């Protein structure tokens, strides 16, 4: 059995928890340690039940609480060398934390959880995203990328569950009130995935095993849940109600695989 849930999703903080066998990891920790603990409790977990934190990249909404939470609860932190360097340069890495530098193209294991990192185009030092597996089922998590690539599509094909960035609606972003430089950053090739891009990406994947699709990292300014849900449902040819949307306030509850 494998299961996963989200504590929060969006530009104010991201944190997902996955469990397989007797192992549990956090994927990103962009909330304060106190808030992370509070939301874990809401999902029925204590920090002592976790093994590690996997960090995707140095942006604060993914890494902001990672080292402090890891230090408080003696968890290992897995991240790429580039992400570690960026956090060290910003004074955000804590030396006494058990820090494991990963190769962005090499699979590794955290207890019973198999972890496959994969590279993505995003404006960070060495960003990755992850596929987590119990050996039989695969959960693909993809947020924070400006555009899809062949590598992304090959890695996410055949997953049993996908958490997929639907950051913005292109018309809302470009027609909205953000300054031009910020629109260009978000909408650019190293920014964030629009609903339309998520739809095209999802439609291009092998979806034969797919049991869960959750839209994630929605912009509160430049998107609406119903637009993201409709885009993903179009790609799947399914009822909109089948597609879930992760929220900033509460992420989403446990979903089980197998
Ligand atoms: Zn982000
Ligand atoms: Zn980012």
CSV table of N, CA and C in Angstrom, one decimal, residues 126-206:
chain,number,residue,atom,x,y,z
A,126,UNK,N,19.5,24.2,-9.4
A,126,UNK,CA,19.6,22.8,-10.0
A,126,UNK,C,18.3,22.1,-9.6
A,127,UNK,N,17.1,22.6,-10.1
A,127,UNK,CA,15.8,22.1,-9.7
A,127,UNK,C,15.6,20.7,-10.2
A,128,UNK,N,14.9,19.9,-9.3
A,128,UNK,CA,14.4,18.6,-9.7
A,128,UNK,C,13.0,18.4,-9.2
A,129,UNK,N,12.3,17.4,-9.8
A,129,UNK,CA,11.0,17.0,-9.2
A,129,UNK,C,11.2,15.5,-9.0
A,130,UNK,N,10.2,14.8,-8.4
A,130,UNK,CA,10.4,13.4,-8.0
A,130,UNK,C,9.2,12.5,-8.4
A,131,UNK,N,9.6,11.2,-8.7
A,131,UNK,CA,8.6,10.2,-8.8
A,131,UNK,C,8.9,9.3,-7.6
A,132,UNK,N,7.9,9.0,-6.8
A,132,UNK,CA,8.0,8.1,-5.6
A,132,UNK,C,7.3,6.8,-5.8
A,133,UNK,N,7.9,5.7,-5.4
A,133,UNK,CA,7.3,4.4,-5.7
A,133,UNK,C,7.5,3.4,-4.5
A,134,UNK,N,6.6,2.5,-4.4
A,134,UNK,CA,6.8,1.4,-3.4
A,134,UNK,C,7.3,0.1,-4.1
A,135,UNK,N,7.7,0.3,-5.4
A,135,UNK,CA,8.2,-0.8,-6.2
A,135,UNK,C,7.2,-1.3,-7.1
A,136,UNK,N,5.9,-1.1,-6.8
A,136,UNK,CA,4.8,-1.5,-7.7
A,136,UNK,C,4.1,-0.3,-8.3
A,137,UNK,N,3.8,0.7,-7.5
A,137,UNK,CA,3.0,1.8,-7.9
A,137,UNK,C,3.9,3.1,-7.9
A,138,UNK,N,3.5,4.0,-8.8
A,138,UNK,CA,4.3,5.3,-8.9
A,138,UNK,C,3.5,6.5,-8.8
A,139,UNK,N,4.0,7.4,-7.9
A,139,UNK,CA,3.4,8.7,-7.7
A,139,UNK,C,4.3,9.8,-8.3
A,140,UNK,N,3.9,10.5,-9.4
A,140,UNK,CA,4.7,11.5,-10.0
A,140,UNK,C,4.2,12.9,-9.5
A,141,UNK,N,5.2,13.7,-9.0
A,141,UNK,CA,4.9,15.0,-8.5
A,141,UNK,C,5.6,16.0,-9.4
A,142,UNK,N,4.9,17.0,-10.0
A,142,UNK,CA,5.5,17.9,-10.9
A,142,UNK,C,5.0,19.3,-10.6
A,143,UNK,N,5.8,20.2,-10.0
A,143,UNK,CA,5.4,21.6,-9.9
A,143,UNK,C,6.6,22.4,-10.3
A,144,UNK,N,6.5,23.7,-10.5
A,144,UNK,CA,7.6,24.6,-10.7
A,144,UNK,C,8.4,24.2,-12.0
A,145,UNK,N,7.8,24.3,-13.1
A,145,UNK,CA,8.6,24.2,-14.4
A,145,UNK,C,7.9,25.2,-15.4
A,146,UNK,N,8.7,25.7,-16.3
A,146,UNK,CA,8.2,26.7,-17.2
A,146,UNK,C,7.6,26.0,-18.5
A,147,UNK,N,8.1,24.8,-18.8
A,147,UNK,CA,7.7,24.1,-19.9
A,147,UNK,C,8.0,22.6,-19.8
A,148,UNK,N,7.2,21.8,-20.4
A,148,UNK,CA,7.4,20.3,-20.3
A,148,UNK,C,8.6,20.0,-21.3
A,149,UNK,N,9.2,18.8,-21.0
A,149,UNK,CA,10.3,18.3,-21.9
A,149,UNK,C,10.0,16.9,-22.2
A,150,UNK,N,10.7,16.3,-23.1
A,150,UNK,CA,10.7,14.9,-23.4
A,150,UNK,C,11.0,14.1,-22.2
A,151,UNK,N,12.0,14.5,-21.5
A,151,UNK,CA,12.5,13.9,-20.3
A,151,UNK,C,11.4,13.8,-19.2
A,152,UNK,N,10.7,15.0,-19.0
A,152,UNK,CA,9.6,15.0,-18.1
A,152,UNK,C,8.5,14.0,-18.5
A,153,UNK,N,8.1,14.0,-19.8
A,153,UNK,CA,7.1,13.2,-20.3
A,153,UNK,C,7.4,11.7,-20.2
A,154,UNK,N,8.7,11.3,-20.5
A,154,UNK,CA,9.1,9.9,-20.3
A,154,UNK,C,9.0,9.5,-18.9
A,155,UNK,N,9.4,10.4,-18.0
A,155,UNK,CA,9.5,10.0,-16.6
A,155,UNK,C,8.1,9.9,-16.0
A,156,UNK,N,7.2,10.7,-16.4
A,156,UNK,CA,5.8,10.7,-15.8
A,156,UNK,C,4.8,9.7,-16.5
A,157,UNK,N,5.2,9.2,-17.6
A,157,UNK,CA,4.4,8.2,-18.3
A,157,UNK,C,4.2,6.9,-17.5
A,158,UNK,N,3.0,6.4,-17.4
A,158,UNK,CA,2.8,5.2,-16.7
A,158,UNK,C,2.6,5.3,-15.2
A,159,UNK,N,2.5,6.5,-14.7
A,159,UNK,CA,2.3,6.7,-13.3
A,159,UNK,C,0.9,6.3,-12.9
A,160,UNK,N,0.8,5.9,-11.6
A,160,UNK,CA,-0.5,5.5,-11.0
A,160,UNK,C,-1.2,6.8,-10.4
A,161,UNK,N,-0.5,7.8,-10.1
A,161,UNK,CA,-1.0,9.0,-9.6
A,161,UNK,C,-0.1,10.2,-10.0
A,162,UNK,N,-0.7,11.3,-10.3
A,162,UNK,CA,0.0,12.5,-10.7
A,162,UNK,C,-0.5,13.7,-9.9
A,163,UNK,N,0.5,14.5,-9.4
A,163,UNK,CA,0.2,15.8,-8.8
A,163,UNK,C,0.9,16.8,-9.8
A,164,UNK,N,0.1,17.6,-10.4
A,164,UNK,CA,0.6,18.3,-11.6
A,164,UNK,C,0.3,19.8,-11.5
A,165,UNK,N,1.4,20.6,-11.7
A,165,UNK,CA,1.2,22.0,-11.6
A,165,UNK,C,0.2,22.6,-12.6
A,166,UNK,N,-0.7,23.4,-12.1
A,166,UNK,CA,-1.6,24.2,-13.0
A,166,UNK,C,-1.5,25.6,-12.4
A,167,UNK,N,-0.4,26.3,-12.7
A,167,UNK,CA,-0.1,27.5,-12.0
A,167,UNK,C,-1.1,28.6,-12.3
A,168,UNK,N,-1.3,28.9,-13.6
A,168,UNK,CA,-2.1,30.0,-14.0
A,168,UNK,C,-2.9,29.8,-15.3
A,169,UNK,N,-3.9,30.6,-15.5
A,169,UNK,CA,-4.6,30.6,-16.7
A,169,UNK,C,-3.9,31.7,-17.5
A,170,UNK,N,-3.4,31.4,-18.7
A,170,UNK,CA,-2.6,32.4,-19.5
A,170,UNK,C,-3.3,33.7,-19.7
A,171,UNK,N,-4.6,33.7,-20.0
A,171,UNK,CA,-5.3,35.0,-20.2
A,171,UNK,C,-5.4,35.8,-18.9
A,172,UNK,N,-5.6,35.1,-17.8
A,172,UNK,CA,-5.7,35.8,-16.5
A,172,UNK,C,-4.3,36.4,-16.1
A,173,UNK,N,-3.2,35.7,-16.4
A,173,UNK,CA,-1.9,36.2,-16.1
A,173,UNK,C,-1.6,37.4,-16.9
A,174,UNK,N,-1.7,37.3,-18.3
A,174,UNK,CA,-1.2,38.3,-19.1
A,174,UNK,C,-2.2,39.5,-19.1
A,175,UNK,N,-3.5,39.3,-18.8
A,175,UNK,CA,-4.4,40.4,-18.7
A,175,UNK,C,-4.5,41.0,-17.3
A,176,UNK,N,-3.8,40.4,-16.3
A,176,UNK,CA,-3.9,40.8,-14.9
A,176,UNK,C,-3.0,41.9,-14.5
A,177,UNK,N,-2.9,42.2,-13.2
A,177,UNK,CA,-2.3,43.4,-12.7
A,177,UNK,C,-0.8,43.2,-12.3
A,178,UNK,N,-0.2,42.1,-12.6
A,178,UNK,CA,1.2,41.9,-12.2
A,178,UNK,C,2.1,42.8,-13.1
A,179,UNK,N,3.3,43.3,-12.6
A,179,UNK,CA,4.2,44.0,-13.4
A,179,UNK,C,4.7,43.1,-14.6
A,180,UNK,N,5.1,43.8,-15.7
A,180,UNK,CA,5.5,43.1,-16.9
A,180,UNK,C,6.6,42.1,-16.6
A,181,UNK,N,7.6,42.5,-15.9
A,181,UNK,CA,8.7,41.6,-15.6
A,181,UNK,C,8.3,40.3,-14.9
A,182,UNK,N,7.3,40.4,-14.0
A,182,UNK,CA,6.8,39.3,-13.3
A,182,UNK,C,6.0,38.3,-14.2
A,183,UNK,N,5.2,39.0,-15.0
A,183,UNK,CA,4.4,38.2,-15.9
A,183,UNK,C,5.3,37.4,-16.8
A,184,UNK,N,6.4,38.0,-17.3
A,184,UNK,CA,7.3,37.3,-18.2
A,184,UNK,C,8.1,36.2,-17.5
A,185,UNK,N,8.4,36.4,-16.2
A,185,UNK,CA,9.0,35.4,-15.4
A,185,UNK,C,8.1,34.2,-15.2
A,186,UNK,N,6.9,34.5,-14.8
A,186,UNK,CA,6.0,33.4,-14.5
A,186,UNK,C,5.6,32.6,-15.8
A,187,UNK,N,5.3,33.4,-16.8
A,187,UNK,CA,4.9,32.8,-18.1
A,187,UNK,C,6.0,32.3,-19.0
A,188,UNK,N,7.2,32.5,-18.6
A,188,UNK,CA,8.4,32.2,-19.4
A,188,UNK,C,8.8,30.7,-19.3
A,189,UNK,N,9.8,30.3,-20.1
A,189,UNK,CA,10.2,28.9,-20.3
A,189,UNK,C,10.8,28.4,-19.0
A,190,UNK,N,11.2,29.3,-18.0
A,190,UNK,CA,11.8,28.8,-16.8
A,190,UNK,C,10.9,29.2,-15.6
A,191,UNK,N,9.6,29.5,-15.9
A,191,UNK,CA,8.7,29.9,-14.8
A,191,UNK,C,7.8,28.8,-14.3
A,192,UNK,N,6.5,29.0,-14.6
A,192,UNK,CA,5.5,28.1,-14.1
A,192,UNK,C,4.6,27.6,-15.2
A,193,UNK,N,4.0,26.4,-15.0
A,193,UNK,CA,3.2,25.7,-16.0
A,193,UNK,C,1.7,26.3,-16.0
A,194,UNK,N,1.3,26.7,-17.1
A,194,UNK,CA,-0.1,27.2,-17.3
A,194,UNK,C,-1.1,26.0,-17.4
A,195,UNK,N,-2.3,26.3,-17.1
A,195,UNK,CA,-3.4,25.2,-17.2
A,195,UNK,C,-3.3,24.5,-18.6
A,196,UNK,N,-3.1,25.3,-19.7
A,196,UNK,CA,-3.1,24.8,-21.0
A,196,UNK,C,-1.9,23.9,-21.2
A,197,UNK,N,-0.8,24.3,-20.6
A,197,UNK,CA,0.4,23.5,-20.8
A,197,UNK,C,0.3,22.1,-20.0
A,198,UNK,N,-0.4,22.2,-18.8
A,198,UNK,CA,-0.6,21.0,-18.0
A,198,UNK,C,-1.5,20.1,-18.8
A,199,UNK,N,-2.5,20.6,-19.5
A,199,UNK,CA,-3.4,19.8,-20.3
A,199,UNK,C,-2.7,19.1,-21.4
A,200,UNK,N,-1.9,19.8,-22.1
A,200,UNK,CA,-1.1,19.2,-23.2
A,200,UNK,C,-0.2,18.2,-22.7
A,201,UNK,N,0.5,18.5,-21.6
A,201,UNK,CA,1.4,17.5,-21.0
A,201,UNK,C,0.7,16.2,-20.6
A,202,UNK,N,-0.4,16.4,-19.9
A,202,UNK,CA,-1.2,15.2,-19.4
A,202,UNK,C,-1.7,14.4,-20.6
A,203,UNK,N,-2.1,15.1,-21.6
A,203,UNK,CA,-2.6,14.3,-22.8
A,203,UNK,C,-1.6,13.5,-23.5
A,204,UNK,N,-0.3,14.0,-23.4
A,204,UNK,CA,0.8,13.3,-24.1
A,204,UNK,C,1.3,12.1,-23.3
A,205,UNK,N,0.9,11.9,-22.1
A,205,UNK,CA,1.4,10.8,-21.2
A,205,UNK,C,0.7,9.5,-21.5
A,206,UNK,N,1.4,8.4,-21.2
A,206,UNK,CA,0.7,7.1,-21.0
A,206,UNK,C,-0.1,7.2,-19.7
